[in-house]
Short mmCIF file of C-alpha atoms in Angstrom, two decimals:
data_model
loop_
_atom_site.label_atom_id
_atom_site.label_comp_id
_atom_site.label_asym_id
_atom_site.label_seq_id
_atom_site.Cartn_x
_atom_site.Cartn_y
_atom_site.Cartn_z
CA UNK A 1 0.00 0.00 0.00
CA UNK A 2 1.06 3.63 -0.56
CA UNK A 3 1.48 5.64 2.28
CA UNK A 4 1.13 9.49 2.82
CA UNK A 5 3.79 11.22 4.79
CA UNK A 6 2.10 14.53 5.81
CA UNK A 7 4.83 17.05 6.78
CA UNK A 8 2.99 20.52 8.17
CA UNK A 9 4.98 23.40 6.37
CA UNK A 10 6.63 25.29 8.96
CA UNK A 11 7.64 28.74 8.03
CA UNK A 12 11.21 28.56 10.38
CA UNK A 13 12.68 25.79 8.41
CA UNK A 14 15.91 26.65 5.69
CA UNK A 15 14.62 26.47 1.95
CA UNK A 16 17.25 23.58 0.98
CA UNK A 17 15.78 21.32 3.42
CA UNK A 18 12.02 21.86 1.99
CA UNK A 19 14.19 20.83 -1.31
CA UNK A 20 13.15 17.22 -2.90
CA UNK A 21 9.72 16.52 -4.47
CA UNK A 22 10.79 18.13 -7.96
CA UNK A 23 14.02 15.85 -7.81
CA UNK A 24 11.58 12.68 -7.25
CA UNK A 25 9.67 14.01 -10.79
CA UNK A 26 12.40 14.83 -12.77
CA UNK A 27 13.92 10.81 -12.50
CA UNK A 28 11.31 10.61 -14.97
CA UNK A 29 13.26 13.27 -17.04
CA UNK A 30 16.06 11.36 -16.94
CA UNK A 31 14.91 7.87 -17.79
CA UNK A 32 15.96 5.00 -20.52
CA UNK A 33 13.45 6.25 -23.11
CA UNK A 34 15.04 9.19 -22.54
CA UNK A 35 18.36 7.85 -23.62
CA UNK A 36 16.51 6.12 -26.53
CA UNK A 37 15.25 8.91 -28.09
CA UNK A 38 17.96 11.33 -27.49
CA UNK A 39 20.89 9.43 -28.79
CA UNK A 40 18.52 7.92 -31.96
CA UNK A 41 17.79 12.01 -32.44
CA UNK A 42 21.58 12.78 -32.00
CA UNK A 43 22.78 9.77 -34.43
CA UNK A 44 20.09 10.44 -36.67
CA UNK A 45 20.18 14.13 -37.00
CA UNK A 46 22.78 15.79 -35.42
CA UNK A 47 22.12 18.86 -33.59
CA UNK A 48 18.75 19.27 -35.52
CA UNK A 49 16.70 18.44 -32.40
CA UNK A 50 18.63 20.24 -29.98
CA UNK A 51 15.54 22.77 -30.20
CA UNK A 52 12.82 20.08 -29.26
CA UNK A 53 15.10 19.19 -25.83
CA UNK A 54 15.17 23.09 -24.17
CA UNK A 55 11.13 23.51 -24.96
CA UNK A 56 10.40 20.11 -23.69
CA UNK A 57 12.58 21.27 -20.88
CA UNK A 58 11.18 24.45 -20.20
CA UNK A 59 7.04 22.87 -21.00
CA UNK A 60 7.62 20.17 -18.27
CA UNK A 61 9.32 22.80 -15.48
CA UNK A 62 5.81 24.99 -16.11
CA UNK A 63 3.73 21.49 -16.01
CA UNK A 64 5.45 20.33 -13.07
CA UNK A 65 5.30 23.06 -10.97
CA UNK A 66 1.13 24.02 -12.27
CA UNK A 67 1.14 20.09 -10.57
CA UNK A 68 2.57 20.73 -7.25
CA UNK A 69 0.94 24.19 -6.78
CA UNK A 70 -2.44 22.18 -7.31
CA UNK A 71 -1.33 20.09 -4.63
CA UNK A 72 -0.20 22.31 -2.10
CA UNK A 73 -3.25 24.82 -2.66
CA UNK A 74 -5.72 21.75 -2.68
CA UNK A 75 -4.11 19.38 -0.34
CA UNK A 76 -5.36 16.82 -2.33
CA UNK A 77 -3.42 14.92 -5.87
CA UNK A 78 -4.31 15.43 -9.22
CA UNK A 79 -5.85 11.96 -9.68
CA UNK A 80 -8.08 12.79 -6.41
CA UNK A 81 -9.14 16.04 -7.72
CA UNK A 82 -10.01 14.30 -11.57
CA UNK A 83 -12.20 11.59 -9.58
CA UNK A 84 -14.29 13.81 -7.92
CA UNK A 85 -15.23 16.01 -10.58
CA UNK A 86 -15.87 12.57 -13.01
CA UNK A 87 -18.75 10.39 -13.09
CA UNK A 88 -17.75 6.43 -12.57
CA UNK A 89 -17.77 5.62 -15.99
CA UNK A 90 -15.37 8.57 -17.14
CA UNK A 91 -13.34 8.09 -14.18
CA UNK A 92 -12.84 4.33 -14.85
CA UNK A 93 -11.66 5.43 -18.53
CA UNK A 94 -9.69 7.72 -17.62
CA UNK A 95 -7.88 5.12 -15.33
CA UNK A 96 -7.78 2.66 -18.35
CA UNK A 97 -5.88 5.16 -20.35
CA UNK A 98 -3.63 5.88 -17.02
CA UNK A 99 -3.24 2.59 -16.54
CA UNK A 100 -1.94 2.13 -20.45
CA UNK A 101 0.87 5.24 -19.88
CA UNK A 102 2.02 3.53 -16.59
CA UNK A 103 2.83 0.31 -18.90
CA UNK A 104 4.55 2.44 -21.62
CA UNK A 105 6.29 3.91 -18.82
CA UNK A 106 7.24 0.68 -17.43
CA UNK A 107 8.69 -0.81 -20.24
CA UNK A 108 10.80 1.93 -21.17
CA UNK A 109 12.62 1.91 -17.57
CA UNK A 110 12.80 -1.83 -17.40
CA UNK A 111 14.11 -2.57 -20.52
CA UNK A 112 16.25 0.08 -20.18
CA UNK A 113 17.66 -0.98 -16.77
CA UNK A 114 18.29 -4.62 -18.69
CA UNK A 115 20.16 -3.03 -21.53
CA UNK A 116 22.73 -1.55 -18.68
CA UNK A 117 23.31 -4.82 -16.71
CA UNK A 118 23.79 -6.76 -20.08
CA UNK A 119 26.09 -3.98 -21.11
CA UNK A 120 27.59 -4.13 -17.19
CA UNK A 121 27.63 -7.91 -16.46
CA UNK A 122 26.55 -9.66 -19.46
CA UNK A 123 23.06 -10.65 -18.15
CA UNK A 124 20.42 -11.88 -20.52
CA UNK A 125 18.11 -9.60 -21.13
CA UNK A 126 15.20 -11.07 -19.10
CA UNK A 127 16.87 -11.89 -16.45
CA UNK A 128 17.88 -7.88 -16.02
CA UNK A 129 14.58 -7.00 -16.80
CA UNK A 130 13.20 -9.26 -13.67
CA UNK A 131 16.36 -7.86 -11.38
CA UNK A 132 15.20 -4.00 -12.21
CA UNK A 133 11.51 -4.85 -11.34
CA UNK A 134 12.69 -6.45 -8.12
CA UNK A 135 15.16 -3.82 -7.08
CA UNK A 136 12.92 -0.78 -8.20
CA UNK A 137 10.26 -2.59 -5.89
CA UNK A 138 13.38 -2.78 -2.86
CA UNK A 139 13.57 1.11 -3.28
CA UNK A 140 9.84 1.58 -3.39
CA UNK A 141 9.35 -0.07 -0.02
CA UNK A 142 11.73 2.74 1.33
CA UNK A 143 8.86 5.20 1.22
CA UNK A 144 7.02 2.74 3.07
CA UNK A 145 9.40 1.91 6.28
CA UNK A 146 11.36 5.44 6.22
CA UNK A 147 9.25 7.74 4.91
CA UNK A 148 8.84 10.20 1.99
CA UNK A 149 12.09 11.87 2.72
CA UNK A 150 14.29 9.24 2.81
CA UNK A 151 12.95 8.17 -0.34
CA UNK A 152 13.94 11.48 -2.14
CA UNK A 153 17.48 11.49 -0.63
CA UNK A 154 18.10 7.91 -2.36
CA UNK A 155 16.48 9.54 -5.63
CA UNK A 156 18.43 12.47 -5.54
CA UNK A 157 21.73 10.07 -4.93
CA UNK A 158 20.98 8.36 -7.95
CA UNK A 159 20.06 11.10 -10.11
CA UNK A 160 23.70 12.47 -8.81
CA UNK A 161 24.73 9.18 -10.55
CA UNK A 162 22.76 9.36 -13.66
CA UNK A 163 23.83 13.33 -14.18
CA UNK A 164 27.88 11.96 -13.73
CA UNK A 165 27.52 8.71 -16.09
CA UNK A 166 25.83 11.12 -18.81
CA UNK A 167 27.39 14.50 -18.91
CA UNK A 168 31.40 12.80 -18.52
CA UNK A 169 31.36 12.37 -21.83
CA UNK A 170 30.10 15.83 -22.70
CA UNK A 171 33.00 17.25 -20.48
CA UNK A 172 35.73 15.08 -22.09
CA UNK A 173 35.23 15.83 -25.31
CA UNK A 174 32.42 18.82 -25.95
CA UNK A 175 31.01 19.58 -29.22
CA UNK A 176 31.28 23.07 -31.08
CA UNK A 177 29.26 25.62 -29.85
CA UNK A 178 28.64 26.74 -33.78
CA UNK A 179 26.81 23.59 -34.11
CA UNK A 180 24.88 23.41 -30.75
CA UNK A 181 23.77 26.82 -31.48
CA UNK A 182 22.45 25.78 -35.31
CA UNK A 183 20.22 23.15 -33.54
CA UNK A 184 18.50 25.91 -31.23
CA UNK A 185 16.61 27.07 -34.75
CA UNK A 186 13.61 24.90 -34.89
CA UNK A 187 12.87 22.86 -37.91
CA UNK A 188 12.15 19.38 -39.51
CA UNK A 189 14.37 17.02 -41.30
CA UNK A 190 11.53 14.61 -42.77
CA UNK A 191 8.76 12.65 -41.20
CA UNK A 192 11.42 10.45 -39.16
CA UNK A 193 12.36 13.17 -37.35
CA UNK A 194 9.14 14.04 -36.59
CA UNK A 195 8.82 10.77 -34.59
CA UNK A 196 11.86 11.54 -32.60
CA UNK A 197 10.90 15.04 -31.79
CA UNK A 198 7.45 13.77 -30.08
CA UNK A 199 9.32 10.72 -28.94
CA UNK A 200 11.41 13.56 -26.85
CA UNK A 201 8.19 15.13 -25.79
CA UNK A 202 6.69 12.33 -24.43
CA UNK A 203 9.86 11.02 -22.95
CA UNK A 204 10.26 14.50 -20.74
CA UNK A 205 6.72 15.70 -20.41
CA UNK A 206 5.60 12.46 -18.93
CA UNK A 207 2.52 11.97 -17.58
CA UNK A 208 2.48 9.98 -14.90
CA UNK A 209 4.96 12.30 -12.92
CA UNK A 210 2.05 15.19 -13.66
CA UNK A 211 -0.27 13.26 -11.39
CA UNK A 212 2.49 12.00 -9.16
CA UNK A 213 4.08 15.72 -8.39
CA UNK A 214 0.68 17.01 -7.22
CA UNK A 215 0.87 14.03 -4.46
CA UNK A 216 4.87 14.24 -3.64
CA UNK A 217 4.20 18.15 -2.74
CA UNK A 218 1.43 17.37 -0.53
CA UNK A 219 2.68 14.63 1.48
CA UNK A 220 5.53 16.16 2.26
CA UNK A 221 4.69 19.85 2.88
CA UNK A 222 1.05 19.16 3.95
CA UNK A 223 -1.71 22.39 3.04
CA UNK A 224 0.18 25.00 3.83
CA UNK A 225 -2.40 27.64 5.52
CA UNK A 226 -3.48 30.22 3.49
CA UNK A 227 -1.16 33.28 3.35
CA UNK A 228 2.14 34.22 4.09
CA UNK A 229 2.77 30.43 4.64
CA UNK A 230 1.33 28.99 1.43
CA UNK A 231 3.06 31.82 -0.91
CA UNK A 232 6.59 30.87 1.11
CA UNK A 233 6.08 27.43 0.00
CA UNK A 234 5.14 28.05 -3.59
CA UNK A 235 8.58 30.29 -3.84
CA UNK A 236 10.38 27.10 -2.57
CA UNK A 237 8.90 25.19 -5.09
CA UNK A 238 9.31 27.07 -8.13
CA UNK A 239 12.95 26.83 -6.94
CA UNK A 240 12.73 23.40 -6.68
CA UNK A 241 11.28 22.88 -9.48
CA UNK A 242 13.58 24.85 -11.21
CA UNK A 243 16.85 23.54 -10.11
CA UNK A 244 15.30 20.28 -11.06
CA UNK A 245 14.69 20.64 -14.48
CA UNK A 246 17.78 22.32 -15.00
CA UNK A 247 19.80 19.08 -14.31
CA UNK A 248 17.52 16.92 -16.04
CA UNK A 249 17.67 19.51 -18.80
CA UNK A 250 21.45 19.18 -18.74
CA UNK A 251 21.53 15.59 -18.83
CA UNK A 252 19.13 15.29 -21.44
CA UNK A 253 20.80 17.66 -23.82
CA UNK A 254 23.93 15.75 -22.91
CA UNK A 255 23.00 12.66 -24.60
CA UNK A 256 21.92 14.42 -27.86
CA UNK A 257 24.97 16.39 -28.02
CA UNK A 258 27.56 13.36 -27.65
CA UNK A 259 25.36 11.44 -29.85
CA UNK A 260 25.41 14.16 -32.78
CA UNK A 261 29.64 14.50 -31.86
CA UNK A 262 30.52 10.99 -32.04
CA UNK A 263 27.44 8.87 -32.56
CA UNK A 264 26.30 10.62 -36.44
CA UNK A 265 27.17 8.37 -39.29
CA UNK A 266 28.60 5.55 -36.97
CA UNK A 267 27.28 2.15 -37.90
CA UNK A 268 25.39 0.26 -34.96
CA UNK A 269 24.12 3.74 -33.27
CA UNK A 270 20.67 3.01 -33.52
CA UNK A 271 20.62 0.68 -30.54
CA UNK A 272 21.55 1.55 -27.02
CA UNK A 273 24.30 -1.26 -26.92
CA UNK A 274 25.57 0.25 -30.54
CA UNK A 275 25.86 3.67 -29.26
CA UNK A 276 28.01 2.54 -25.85
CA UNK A 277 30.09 0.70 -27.69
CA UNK A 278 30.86 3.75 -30.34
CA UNK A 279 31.21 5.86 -27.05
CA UNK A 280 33.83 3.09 -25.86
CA UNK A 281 35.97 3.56 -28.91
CA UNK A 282 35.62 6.99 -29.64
CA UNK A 283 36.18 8.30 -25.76
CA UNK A 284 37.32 5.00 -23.91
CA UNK A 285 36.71 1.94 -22.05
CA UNK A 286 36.04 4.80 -18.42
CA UNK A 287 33.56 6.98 -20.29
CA UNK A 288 31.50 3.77 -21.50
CA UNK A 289 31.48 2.81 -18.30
CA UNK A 290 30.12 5.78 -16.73
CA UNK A 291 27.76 5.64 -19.33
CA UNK A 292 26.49 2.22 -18.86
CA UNK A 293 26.09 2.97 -15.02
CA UNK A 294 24.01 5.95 -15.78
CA UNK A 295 21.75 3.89 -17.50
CA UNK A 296 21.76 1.34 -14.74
CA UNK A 297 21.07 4.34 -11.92
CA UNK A 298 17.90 5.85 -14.26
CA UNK A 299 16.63 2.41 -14.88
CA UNK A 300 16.26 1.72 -11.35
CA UNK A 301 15.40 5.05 -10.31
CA UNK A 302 13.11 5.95 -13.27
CA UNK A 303 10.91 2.53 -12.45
CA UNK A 304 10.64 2.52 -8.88
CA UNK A 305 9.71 6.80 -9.51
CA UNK A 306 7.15 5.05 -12.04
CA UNK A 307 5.48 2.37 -9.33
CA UNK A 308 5.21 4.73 -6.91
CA UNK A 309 3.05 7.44 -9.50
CA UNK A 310 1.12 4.09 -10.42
CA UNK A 311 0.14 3.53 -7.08
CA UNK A 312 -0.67 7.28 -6.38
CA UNK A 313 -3.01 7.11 -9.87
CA UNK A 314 -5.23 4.08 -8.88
CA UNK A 315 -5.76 5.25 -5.56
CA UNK A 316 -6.65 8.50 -6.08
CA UNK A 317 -8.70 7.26 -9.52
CA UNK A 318 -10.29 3.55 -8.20
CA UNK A 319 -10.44 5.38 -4.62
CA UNK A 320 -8.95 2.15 -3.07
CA UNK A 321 -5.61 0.97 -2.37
CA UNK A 322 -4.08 -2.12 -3.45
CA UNK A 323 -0.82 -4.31 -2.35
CA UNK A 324 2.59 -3.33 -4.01
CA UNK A 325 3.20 -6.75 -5.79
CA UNK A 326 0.48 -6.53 -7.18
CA UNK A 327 0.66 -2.61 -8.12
CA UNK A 328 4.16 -3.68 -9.64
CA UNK A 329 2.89 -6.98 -11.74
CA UNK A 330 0.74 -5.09 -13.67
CA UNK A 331 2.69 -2.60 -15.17
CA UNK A 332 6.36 -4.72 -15.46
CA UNK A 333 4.84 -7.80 -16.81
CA UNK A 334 4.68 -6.51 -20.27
CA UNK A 335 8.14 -5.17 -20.34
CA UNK A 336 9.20 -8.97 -19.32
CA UNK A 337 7.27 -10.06 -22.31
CA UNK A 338 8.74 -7.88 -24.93
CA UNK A 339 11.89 -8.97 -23.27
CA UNK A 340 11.44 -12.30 -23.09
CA UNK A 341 9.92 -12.54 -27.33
CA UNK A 342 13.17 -10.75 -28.13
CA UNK A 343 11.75 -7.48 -29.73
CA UNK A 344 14.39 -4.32 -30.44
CA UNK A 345 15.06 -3.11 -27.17
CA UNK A 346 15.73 0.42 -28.17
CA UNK A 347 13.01 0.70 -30.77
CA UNK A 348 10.51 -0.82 -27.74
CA UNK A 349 11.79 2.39 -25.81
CA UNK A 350 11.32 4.90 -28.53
CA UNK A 351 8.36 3.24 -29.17
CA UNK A 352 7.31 3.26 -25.36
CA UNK A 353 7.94 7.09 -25.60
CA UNK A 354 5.67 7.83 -28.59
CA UNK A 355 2.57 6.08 -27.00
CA UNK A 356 3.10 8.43 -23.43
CA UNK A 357 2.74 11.21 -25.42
CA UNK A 358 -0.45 10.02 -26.70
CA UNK A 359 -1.12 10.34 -22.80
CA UNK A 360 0.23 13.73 -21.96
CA UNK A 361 -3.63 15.51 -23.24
CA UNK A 362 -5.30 13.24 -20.70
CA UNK A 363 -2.97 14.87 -17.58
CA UNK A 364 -2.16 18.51 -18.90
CA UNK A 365 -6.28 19.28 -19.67
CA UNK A 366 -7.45 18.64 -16.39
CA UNK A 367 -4.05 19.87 -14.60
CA UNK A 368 -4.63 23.36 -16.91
CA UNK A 369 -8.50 23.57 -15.80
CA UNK A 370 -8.17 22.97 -12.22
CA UNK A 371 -5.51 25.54 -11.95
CA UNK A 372 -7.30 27.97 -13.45
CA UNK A 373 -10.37 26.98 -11.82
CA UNK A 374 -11.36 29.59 -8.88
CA UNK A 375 -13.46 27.41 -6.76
CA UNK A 376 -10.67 24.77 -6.61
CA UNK A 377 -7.65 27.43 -6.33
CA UNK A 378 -8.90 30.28 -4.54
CA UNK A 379 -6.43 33.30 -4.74
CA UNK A 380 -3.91 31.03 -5.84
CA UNK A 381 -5.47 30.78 -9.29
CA UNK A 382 -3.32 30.83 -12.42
CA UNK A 383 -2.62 34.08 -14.54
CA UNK A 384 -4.38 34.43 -16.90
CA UNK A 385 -0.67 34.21 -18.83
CA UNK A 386 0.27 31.22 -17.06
CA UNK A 387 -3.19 29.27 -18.44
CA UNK A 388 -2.56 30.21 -21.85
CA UNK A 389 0.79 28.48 -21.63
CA UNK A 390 -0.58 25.52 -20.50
CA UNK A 391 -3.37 25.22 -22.93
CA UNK A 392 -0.13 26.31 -26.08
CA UNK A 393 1.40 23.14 -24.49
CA UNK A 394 -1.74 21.26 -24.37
CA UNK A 395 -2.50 21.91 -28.03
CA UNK A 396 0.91 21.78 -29.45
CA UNK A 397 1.54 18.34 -27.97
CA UNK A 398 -2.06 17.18 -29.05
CA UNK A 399 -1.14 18.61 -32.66
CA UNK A 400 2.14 16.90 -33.15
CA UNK A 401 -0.01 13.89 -32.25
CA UNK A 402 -2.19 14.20 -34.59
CA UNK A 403 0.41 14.77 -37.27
CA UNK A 404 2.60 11.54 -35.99
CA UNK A 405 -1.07 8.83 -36.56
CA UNK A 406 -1.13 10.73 -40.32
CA UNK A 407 2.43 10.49 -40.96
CA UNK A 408 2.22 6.37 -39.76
CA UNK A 409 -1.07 5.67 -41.58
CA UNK A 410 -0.19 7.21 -44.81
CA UNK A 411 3.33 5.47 -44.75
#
């Protein structure tokens, strides 16, 4: 079961140690389908997505912290909030589709945590799969037995991890800034790139870290009263939020750029495996490493991040709880099977991150409309400037949907 930690926000406590929700979220920033669709965008293209990476960036900081505001204000989650204001039937759909992201976002963190201990140890495939579903679990039941914060401070350790394995590379050997800065002009290479560029979208603006955030803020700070106390705490966490996306941000763009350096043109890049061992030979045998154990630290991070905002949606959606195993089976059985029929492992993840985008309209609509909703927000309603961003990233994510089905139907 999924337990609350309520935290009352006290006004006398230092701003770093109110720190840690947004670091939880952004493991989801940070994930394998993240490295999937970066380095098959850097391989691909060059620096012709480098564009898509700081808007995604900059879309999921204003998402993320339009989530945790909801929660603080509300004291209640996003999924809560969606169930009361749904009849049964809607509400049950709406948990199908939830339930549908979770397993996208499930397979991309399991496979990806296989990939690494295959790359690491030589494991088969489904045998790393099953050890990153049983590990992720271990971490879980930390929020359980020690609480919410002790939970973050192992996140934030391996995102410390993740952020070292990815950006050494960068640091040994960084690209031109001519050519990073040519990739800030957005545009299209074709329909292929298309597919990477929402790929990237739905690997950082991921859903089920919208619901979760709302739910992280809350059971740690508690409803802040109204006032002086509430604004202090929605200061902290634009800072948190902030500071967050800036490393996941960094990390992200990190993986496009030494893809695009050393990846473009190489023969083999278009797998995970292909581009560490390109990475290997072009930087050497220490860099590879780091970057294999980067992708080790997100897969286990990223999935137990992804159990625990599974658990948080069906409770707050089915209004019930239900045991962890169970919670867990659901959502990493599939990523065993696609391991276990020996599908692509890094197409499955690019893949995996097309299909959450197709999920992102389903958390953004009602996250936009309950912020900007009065009678749920009080004084701590949106701008009016700060709802029209949300429904330009609603409808430009929804668009680029639209144009991805026509692009795969028509060939």
């Amino acid at each position: 079961m999924l337990t609350e930690t309520r935290v009352p926000a006290r006004s006398s406590r230092p701003t770093w140690s109110l720190l840690g929700p947004a670091f939880v979220a952004a493991i989801a920033y940070v994930d394998p389908g993240n490295v999937a669709a970066n380095i098959s965008a850097g391989a691909k293209f060059g620096f012709l997505l480098v564009w898509v990476i700081l808007l995604a960036n900059v879309m999921a900081g204003l998402v993320q912290y339009l989530s945790a505001k909801l929660g603080l204000t509300t004291g209640r989650s996003l999924p809560e909030l969606v169930a009361e204001n749904c009849r049964t039937p809607t509400r049950l759909a709406f948990w199908v589709q939830a339930e549908m992201v979770a397993v996208a976002t499930d397979l991309a963190e399991v496979v990806g945590g296989a990939i690494a201990l295959q790359l690491l140890f030589g494991l088969p495939m489904l045998v790393g799969g099953i050890i990153t579903g049983v590990v992720s679990m271990c971490l879980l039941s930390v929020q359980n037995r020690g609480g919410q914060r002790a939970f973050e401070r192992i996140i934030a350790g391996l995102l410390m991890i993740i952020t070292i394995g990815f950006l050494t590379s960068l640091i040994v050997d960084p690209p031109a800034p001519g050519a990073v800065l040519g990739g800030v002009v957005p545009h299209f290479a074709g329909p292929e790139s298309l597919l990477l560029a929402t790929a990237i979208l739905g690997a950082t603006v991921m859903p089920h870290v919208v619901y979760l955030h709302s739910g992280l803020a809350r059971d740690r700070h508690g409803k802040p009263e109204a006032g002086a106390p509430l604004r202090r705490m929605l200061r902290v966490t634009r800072f948190d939020v902030a500071l967050a996306m800036v490393v996941a941000g960094a990390v992200n763009l990190s993986m496009l750029l030494v893809a695009a350096t050393h990846l473009q043109g190489v023969e083999g890049t278009d797998t995970i495996a292909g581009a560490h061992a390109a990475v290997g030979h072009a930087l050497g045998p220490a860099v590879a490493l780091c970057f294999a154990v980067g992708l080790l630290a997100s897969g286990l991070a990223s999935s137990s991040v992804g159990a625990y905002a599974g658990a948080m949606i069906m409770q707050g959606l089915l209004n019930r709880s239900y045991p962890l195993l169970l919670r867990r089976a659901v959502t990493v059985i599939p990523a065993l099977v696609v391991l276990a029929v020996g599908f692509d492992p890094t197409r499955a993840l690019v893949i995996s991150q097309v299909v959450l985008s197709f999920g992102i309209p389903f958390a953004l609509v009602p996250l936009v409309r309950l912020t900007s909703n009065r009678a749920v927000m009080g004084e701590n309603i949106n701008h009016r400037l700060v709802t029209a961003l949300g429904w330009a990233v609603a409808v430009l994510i929804s668009v680029l949907n639209v144009v991805l089905i026509y692009l795969t139907v028509t060939g």
